[in-house]
Short mmCIF file of C-alpha atoms and ligand atoms in Angstrom, two decimals:
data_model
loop_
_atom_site.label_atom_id
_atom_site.label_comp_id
_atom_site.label_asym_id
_atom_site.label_seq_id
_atom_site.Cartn_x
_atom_site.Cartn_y
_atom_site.Cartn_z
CA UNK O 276 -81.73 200.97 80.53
CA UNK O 277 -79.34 198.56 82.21
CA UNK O 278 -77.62 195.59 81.08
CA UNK O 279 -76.48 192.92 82.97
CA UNK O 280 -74.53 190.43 82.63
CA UNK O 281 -75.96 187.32 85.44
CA UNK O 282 -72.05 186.50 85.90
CA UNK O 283 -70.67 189.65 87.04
CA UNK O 284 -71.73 191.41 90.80
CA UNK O 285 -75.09 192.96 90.50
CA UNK O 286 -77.79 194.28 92.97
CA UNK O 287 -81.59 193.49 92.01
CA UNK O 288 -84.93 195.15 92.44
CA UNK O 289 -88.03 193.74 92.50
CA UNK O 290 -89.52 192.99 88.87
CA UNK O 291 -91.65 191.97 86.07
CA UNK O 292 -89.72 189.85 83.64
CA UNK O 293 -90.53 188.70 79.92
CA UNK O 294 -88.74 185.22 79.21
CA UNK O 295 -88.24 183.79 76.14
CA UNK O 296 -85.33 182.95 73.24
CA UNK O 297 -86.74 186.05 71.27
CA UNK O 298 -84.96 185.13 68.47
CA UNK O 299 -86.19 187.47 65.60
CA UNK O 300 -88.26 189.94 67.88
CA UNK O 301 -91.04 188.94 66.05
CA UNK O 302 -94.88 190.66 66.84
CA UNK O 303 -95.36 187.41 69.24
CA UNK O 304 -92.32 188.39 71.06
CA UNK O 305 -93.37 192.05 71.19
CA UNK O 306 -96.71 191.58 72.28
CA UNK O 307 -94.63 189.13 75.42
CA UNK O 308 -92.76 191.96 76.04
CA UNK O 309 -95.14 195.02 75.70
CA UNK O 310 -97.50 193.62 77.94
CA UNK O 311 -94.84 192.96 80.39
CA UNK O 312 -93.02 196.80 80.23
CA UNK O 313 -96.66 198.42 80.48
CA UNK O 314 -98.05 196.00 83.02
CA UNK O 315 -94.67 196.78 85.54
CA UNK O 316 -95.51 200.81 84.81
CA UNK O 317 -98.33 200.51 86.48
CA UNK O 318 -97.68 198.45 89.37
CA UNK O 319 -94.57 201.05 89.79
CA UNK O 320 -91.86 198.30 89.26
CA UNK O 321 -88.98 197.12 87.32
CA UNK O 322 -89.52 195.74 83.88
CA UNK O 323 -86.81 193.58 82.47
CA UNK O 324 -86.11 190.44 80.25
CA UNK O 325 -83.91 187.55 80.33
CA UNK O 326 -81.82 186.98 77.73
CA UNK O 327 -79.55 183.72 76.75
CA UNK O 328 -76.63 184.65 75.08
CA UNK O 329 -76.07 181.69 72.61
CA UNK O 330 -72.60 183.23 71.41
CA UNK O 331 -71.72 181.92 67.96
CA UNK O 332 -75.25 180.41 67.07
CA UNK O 333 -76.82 182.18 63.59
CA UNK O 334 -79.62 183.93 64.13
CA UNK O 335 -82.48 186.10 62.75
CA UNK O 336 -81.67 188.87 65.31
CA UNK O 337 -78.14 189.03 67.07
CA UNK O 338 -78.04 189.97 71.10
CA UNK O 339 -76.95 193.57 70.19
CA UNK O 340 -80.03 193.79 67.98
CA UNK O 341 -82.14 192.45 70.62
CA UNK O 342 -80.94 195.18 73.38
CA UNK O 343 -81.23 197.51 70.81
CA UNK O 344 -85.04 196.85 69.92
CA UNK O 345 -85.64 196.51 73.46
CA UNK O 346 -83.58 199.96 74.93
CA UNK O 347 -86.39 201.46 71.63
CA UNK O 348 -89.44 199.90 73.71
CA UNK O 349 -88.10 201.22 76.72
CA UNK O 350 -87.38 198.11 79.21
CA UNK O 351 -85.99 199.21 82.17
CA UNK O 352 -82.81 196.35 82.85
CA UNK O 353 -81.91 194.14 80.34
CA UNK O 354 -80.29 190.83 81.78
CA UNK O 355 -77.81 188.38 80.01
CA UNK O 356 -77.30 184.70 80.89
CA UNK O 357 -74.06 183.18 79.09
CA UNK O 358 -75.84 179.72 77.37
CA UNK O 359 -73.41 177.10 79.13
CA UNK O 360 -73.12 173.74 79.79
CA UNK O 361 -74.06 174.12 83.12
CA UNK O 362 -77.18 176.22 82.65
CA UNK O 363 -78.13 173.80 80.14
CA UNK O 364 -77.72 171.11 82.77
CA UNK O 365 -79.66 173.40 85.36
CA UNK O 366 -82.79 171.65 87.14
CA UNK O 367 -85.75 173.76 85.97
CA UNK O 368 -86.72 173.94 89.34
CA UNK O 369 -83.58 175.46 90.24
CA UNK O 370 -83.71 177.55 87.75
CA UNK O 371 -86.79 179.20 88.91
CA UNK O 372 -85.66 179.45 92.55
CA UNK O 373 -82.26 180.23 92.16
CA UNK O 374 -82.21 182.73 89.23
CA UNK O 375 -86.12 184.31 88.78
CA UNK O 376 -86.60 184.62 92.27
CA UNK O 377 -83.86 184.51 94.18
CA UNK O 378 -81.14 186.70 92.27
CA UNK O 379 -83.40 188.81 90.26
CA UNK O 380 -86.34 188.95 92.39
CA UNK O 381 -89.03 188.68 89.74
CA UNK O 382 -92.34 189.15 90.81
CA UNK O 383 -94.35 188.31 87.74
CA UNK O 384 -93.00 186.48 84.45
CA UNK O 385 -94.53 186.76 81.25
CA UNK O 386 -93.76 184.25 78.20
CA UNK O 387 -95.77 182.62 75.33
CA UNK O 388 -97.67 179.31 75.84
CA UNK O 389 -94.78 177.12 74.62
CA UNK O 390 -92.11 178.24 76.31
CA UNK O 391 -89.70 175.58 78.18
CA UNK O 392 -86.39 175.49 80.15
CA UNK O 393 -83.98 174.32 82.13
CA UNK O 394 -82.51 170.48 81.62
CA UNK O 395 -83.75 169.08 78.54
CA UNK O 396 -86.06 172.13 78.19
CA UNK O 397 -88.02 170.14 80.43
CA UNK O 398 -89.66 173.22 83.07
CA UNK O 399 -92.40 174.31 80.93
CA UNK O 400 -95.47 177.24 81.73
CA UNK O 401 -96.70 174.69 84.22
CA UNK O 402 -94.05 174.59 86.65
CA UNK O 403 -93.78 178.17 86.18
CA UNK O 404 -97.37 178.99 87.00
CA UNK O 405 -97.23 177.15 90.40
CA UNK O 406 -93.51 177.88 91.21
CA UNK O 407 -94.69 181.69 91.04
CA UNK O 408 -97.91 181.20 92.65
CA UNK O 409 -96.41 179.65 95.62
CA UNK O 410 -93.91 182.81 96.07
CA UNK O 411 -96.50 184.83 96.38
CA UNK O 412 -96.20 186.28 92.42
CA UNK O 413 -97.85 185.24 89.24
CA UNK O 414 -96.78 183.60 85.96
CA UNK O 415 -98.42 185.10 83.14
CA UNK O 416 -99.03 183.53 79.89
CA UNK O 417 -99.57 184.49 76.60
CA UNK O 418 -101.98 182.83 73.60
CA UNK O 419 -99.70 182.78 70.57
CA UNK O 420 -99.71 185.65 67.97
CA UNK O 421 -101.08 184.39 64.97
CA UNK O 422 -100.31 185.81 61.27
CA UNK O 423 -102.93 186.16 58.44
CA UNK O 424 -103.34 182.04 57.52
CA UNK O 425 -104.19 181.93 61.43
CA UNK O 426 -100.77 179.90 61.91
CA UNK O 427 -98.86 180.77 65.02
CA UNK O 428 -95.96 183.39 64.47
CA UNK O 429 -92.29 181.52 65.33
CA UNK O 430 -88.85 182.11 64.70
CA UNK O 431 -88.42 178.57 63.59
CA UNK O 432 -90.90 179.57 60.73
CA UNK O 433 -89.52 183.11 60.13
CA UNK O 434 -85.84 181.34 59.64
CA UNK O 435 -87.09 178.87 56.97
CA UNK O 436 -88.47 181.92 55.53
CA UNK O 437 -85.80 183.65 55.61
CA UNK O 438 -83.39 180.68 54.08
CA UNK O 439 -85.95 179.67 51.03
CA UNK O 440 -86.05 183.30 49.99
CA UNK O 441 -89.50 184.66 51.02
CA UNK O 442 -88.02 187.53 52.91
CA UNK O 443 -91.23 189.49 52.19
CA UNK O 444 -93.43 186.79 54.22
CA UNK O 445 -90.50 186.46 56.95
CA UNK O 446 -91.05 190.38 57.00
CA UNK O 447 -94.56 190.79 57.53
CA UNK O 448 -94.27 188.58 60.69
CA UNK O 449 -91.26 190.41 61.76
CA UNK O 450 -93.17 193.69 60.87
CA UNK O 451 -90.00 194.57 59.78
CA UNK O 452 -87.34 194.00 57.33
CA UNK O 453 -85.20 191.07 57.68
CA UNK O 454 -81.68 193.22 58.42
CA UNK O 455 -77.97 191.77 58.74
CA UNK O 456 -75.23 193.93 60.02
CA UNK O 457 -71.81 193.47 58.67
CA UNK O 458 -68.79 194.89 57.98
CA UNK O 459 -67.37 195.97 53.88
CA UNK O 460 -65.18 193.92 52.43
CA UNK O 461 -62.69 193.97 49.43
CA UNK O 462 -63.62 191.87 46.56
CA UNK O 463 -62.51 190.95 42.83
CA UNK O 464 -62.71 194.73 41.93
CA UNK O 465 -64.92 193.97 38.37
CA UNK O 466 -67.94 195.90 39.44
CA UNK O 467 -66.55 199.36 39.35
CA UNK O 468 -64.92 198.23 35.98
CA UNK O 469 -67.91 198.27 34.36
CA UNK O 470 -69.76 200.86 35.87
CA UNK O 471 -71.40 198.64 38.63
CA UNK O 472 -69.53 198.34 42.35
CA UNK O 473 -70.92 196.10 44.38
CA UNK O 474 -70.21 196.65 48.08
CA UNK O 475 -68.87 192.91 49.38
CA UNK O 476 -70.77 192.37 52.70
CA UNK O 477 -68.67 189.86 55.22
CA UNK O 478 -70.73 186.88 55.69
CA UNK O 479 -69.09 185.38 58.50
CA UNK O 480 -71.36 186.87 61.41
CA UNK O 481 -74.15 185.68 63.79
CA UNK O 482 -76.65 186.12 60.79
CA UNK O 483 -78.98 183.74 58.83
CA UNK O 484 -78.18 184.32 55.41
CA UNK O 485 -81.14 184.68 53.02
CA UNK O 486 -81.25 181.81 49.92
CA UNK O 487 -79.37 182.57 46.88
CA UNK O 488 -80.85 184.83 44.43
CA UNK O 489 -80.85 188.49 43.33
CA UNK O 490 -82.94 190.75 45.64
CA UNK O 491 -84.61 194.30 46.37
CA UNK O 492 -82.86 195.93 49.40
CA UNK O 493 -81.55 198.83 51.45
CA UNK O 494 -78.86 199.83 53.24
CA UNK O 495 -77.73 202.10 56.37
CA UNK O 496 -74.64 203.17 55.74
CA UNK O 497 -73.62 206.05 58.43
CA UNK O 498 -77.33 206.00 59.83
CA UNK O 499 -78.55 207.13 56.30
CA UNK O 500 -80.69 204.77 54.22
CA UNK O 501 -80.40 203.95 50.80
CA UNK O 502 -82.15 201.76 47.79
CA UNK O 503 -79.87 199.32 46.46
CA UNK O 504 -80.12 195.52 44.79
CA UNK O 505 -78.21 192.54 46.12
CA UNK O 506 -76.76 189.28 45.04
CA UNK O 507 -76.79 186.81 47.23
CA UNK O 508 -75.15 183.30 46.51
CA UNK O 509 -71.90 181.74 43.81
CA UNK O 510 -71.00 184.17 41.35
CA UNK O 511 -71.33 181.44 38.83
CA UNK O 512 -70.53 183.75 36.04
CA UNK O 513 -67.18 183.94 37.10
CA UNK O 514 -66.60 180.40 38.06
CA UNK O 515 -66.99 181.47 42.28
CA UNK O 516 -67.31 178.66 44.58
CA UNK O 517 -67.96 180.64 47.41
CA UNK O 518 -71.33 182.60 48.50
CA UNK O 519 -70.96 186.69 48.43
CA UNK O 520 -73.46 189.18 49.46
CA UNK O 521 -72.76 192.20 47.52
CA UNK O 522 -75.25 195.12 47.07
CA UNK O 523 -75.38 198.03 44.38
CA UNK O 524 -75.99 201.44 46.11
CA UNK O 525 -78.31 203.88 44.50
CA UNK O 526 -77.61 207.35 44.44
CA UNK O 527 -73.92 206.76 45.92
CA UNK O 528 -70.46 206.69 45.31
CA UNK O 529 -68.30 206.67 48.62
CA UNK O 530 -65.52 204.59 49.51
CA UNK O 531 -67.30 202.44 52.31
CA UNK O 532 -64.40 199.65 52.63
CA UNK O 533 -64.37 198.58 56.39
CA UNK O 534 -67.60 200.48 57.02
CA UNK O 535 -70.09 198.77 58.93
CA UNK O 536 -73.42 198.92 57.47
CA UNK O 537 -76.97 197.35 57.93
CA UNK O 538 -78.59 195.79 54.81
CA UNK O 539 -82.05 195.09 54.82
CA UNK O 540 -83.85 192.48 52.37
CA UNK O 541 -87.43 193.71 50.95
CA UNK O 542 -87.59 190.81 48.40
CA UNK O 543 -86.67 188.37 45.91
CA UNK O 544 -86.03 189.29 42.13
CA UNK O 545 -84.54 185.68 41.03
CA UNK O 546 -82.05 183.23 41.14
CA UNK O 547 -78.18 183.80 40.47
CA UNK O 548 -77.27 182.49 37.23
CA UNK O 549 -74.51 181.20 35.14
CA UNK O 550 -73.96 184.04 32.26
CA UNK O 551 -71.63 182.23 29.34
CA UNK O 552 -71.31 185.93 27.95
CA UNK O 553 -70.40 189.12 30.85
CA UNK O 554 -72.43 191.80 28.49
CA UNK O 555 -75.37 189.59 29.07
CA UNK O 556 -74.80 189.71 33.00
CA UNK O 557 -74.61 193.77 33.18
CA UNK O 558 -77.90 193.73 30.50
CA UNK O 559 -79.62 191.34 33.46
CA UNK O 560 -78.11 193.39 36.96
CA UNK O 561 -79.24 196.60 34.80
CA UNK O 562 -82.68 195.42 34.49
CA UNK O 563 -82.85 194.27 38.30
CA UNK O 564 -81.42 198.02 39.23
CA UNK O 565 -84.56 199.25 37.05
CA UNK O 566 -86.79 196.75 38.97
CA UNK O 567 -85.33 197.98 42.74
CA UNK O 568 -85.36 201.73 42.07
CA UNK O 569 -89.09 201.05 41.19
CA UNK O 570 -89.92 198.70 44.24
CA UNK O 571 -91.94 200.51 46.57
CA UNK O 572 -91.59 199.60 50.79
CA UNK O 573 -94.66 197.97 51.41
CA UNK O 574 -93.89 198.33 55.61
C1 LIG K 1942 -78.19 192.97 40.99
C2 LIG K 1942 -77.08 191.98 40.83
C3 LIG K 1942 -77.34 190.77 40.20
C4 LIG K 1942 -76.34 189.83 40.04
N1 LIG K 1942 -76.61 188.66 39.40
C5 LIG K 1942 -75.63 187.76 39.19
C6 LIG K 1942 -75.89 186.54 38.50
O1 LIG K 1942 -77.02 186.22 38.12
N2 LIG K 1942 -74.85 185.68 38.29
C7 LIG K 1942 -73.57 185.98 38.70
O2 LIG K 1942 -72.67 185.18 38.46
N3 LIG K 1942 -73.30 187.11 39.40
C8 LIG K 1942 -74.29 188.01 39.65
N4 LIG K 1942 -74.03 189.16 40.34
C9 LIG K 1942 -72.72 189.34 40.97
C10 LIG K 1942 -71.75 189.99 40.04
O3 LIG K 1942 -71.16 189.00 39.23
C11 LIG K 1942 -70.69 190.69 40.89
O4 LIG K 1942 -71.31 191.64 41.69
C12 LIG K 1942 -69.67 191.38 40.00
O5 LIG K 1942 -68.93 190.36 39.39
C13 LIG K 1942 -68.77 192.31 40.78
O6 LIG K 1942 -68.04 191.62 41.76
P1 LIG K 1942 -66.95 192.34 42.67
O7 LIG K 1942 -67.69 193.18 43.68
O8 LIG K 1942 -66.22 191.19 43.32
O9 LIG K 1942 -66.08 193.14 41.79
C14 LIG K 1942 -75.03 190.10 40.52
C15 LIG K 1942 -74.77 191.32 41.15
C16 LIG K 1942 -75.78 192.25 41.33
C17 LIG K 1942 -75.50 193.54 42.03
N1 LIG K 1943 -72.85 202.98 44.42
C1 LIG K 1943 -72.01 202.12 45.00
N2 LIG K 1943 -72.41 200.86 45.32
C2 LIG K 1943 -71.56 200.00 45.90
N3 LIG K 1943 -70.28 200.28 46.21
C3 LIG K 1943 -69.81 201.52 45.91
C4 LIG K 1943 -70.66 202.48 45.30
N4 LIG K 1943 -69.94 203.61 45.13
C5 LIG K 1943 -68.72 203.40 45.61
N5 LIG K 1943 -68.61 202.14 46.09
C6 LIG K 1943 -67.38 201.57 46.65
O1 LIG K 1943 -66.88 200.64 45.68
C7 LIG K 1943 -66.68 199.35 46.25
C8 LIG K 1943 -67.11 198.27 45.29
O2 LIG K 1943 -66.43 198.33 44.07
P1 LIG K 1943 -66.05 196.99 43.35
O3 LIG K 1943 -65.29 197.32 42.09
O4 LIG K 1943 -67.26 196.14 43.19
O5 LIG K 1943 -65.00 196.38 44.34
P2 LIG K 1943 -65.03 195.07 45.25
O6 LIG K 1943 -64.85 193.96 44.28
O7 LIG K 1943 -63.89 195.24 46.20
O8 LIG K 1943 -66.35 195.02 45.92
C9 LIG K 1943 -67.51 199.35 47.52
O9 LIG K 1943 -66.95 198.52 48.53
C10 LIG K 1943 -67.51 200.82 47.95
O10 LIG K 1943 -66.42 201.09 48.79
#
């Protein structure tokens, strides 16, 4: 697989091209982009995908998740577009003659009914359809994946999943679990005090954070998985004011400071609460450590 950066010098071939924001590379996105890799197979060309690189913007899936997931379904070039000012400001028009067709040479485009771009998001599947006609290729355009209450699969609906909590519902639509990858950080050094450490993820990354609350999860640590149970939110016991995400690893007892690890949410126990008395806090994360070791993976 390549990747490309649209900035830098490049050389294109003829292709098929999935377009989209993809955030989450949910199963509407992977249907997009199936359809597009195994339609460019047999028409013996290039598949690819465009991809905006928002930079700082939280996300369900970061850009090195998304080239990962894709390199797995085997696209053949992977291209970037920096998400400036001035491709904000681009003419949709322009955008499809200039970029699809002129630099990358696409051929054929696939993308779900509503997607839009250019100035103001204003080019939408329209524009696209004749624009692609008239140079001789085709615009092709897919009917919305729909999950079991026959609503229309969408990152916007995935994230406010995500952010009230129902990770399990934000995973079925996924179909997979909601992950964040981040680097270990110190903390206040109580857990292993009383017999419970707490790996301290960093927050500060390109990820959606789930709501506050206690939950099932597991974690990649040195591409091995393990079960473990995470808090998520104030450690109001202890008078925090700041959120945490710290997970309890089953079956482990490495130093894993600095390590960068993958956590993956399966679901909610509860909320965080305020414990007046600390022996009441370890009888409560004990019970939730009983509850995850129990949970079974349901994908
Ligand atoms: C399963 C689990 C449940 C937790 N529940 C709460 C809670 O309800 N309230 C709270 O203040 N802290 C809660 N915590 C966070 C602990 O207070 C915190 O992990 C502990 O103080 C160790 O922190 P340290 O890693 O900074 O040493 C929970 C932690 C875990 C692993
Ligand atoms: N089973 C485990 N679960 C979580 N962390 C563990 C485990 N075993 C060893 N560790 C190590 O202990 C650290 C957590 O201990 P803890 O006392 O809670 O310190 P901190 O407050 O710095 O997080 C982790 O960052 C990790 O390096």
């Amino acid at each position: 697989m390549r990747i490309i950066n649209l900035k830098d010098e490049f050389t294109s071939e003829k292709c098929y091209i999935a377009l989209g924001y993809f955030d989450g590379m949910h199963l509407g996105h992977l249907k997009i982009i199936k359809t597009c890799i195994s339609d460019a197979k047999r028409d013996k060309v290039l598949s690819s995908v465009l991809l905006l690189d928002f930079k700082n913007a939280k996300s369900i899936t970061t850009i090195d998740d998304k080239i990962k997931i894709l390199e797995e379904l085997g696209i053949d070039t992977v291209y970037v577009i920096d998400f400036t000012d001035e491709l904000k400001r681009t003419e949709p028009k322009a955008f499809v003659k200039d970029i699809l067709l002129d630099k990358l040479k696409a051929k054929k485009t696939y993308s779900g009914e509503d997607y839009t771009f250019g100035l103001d998001k204003l080019g939408d599947t329209g524009l696209l359809k004749d624009m692609m006609k008239e140079s001789g290729g085709e615009a092709i355009v897919l009917n919305f994946e729909l999950d079991e209450k026959m609503q229309k699969i969408s990152s916007s609906n995935i994230k406010k999943l995500i952010l009230s909590g129902e990770v399990m519902s934000a995973n079925k639509e996924l179909s997979r679990y909601y992950s964040i990858k981040s680097k270990v950080i110190h903390g206040k050094k109580y857990g292993s005090t009383v017999g419970i450490p707490t790996a301290n993820l960093n927050i500060n990354t390109g990820y959606i954070i789930p709501y506050q609350g206690v939950y099932v999860t597991k974690i990649k640590i040195k591409d091995q998985i393990y079960k473990s149970v995470t808090s998520v939110g104030k450690n109001l016991s202890f008078n925090e004011d700041f959120v945490s995400v710290e997970t309890n690893i089953f079956d482990f007892k490495d130093d894993i400071y600095d390590d960068t690890v993958r956590l993956y949410f399966t679901y909610r126990i509860r909320d965080m609460l305020n414990f007046e008395d600390k022996d009441d806090l370890i009888k409560q994360i004990k019970s939730d450590i009983d509850f995850a070791k129990k949970f079974e993976d349901y994908l």
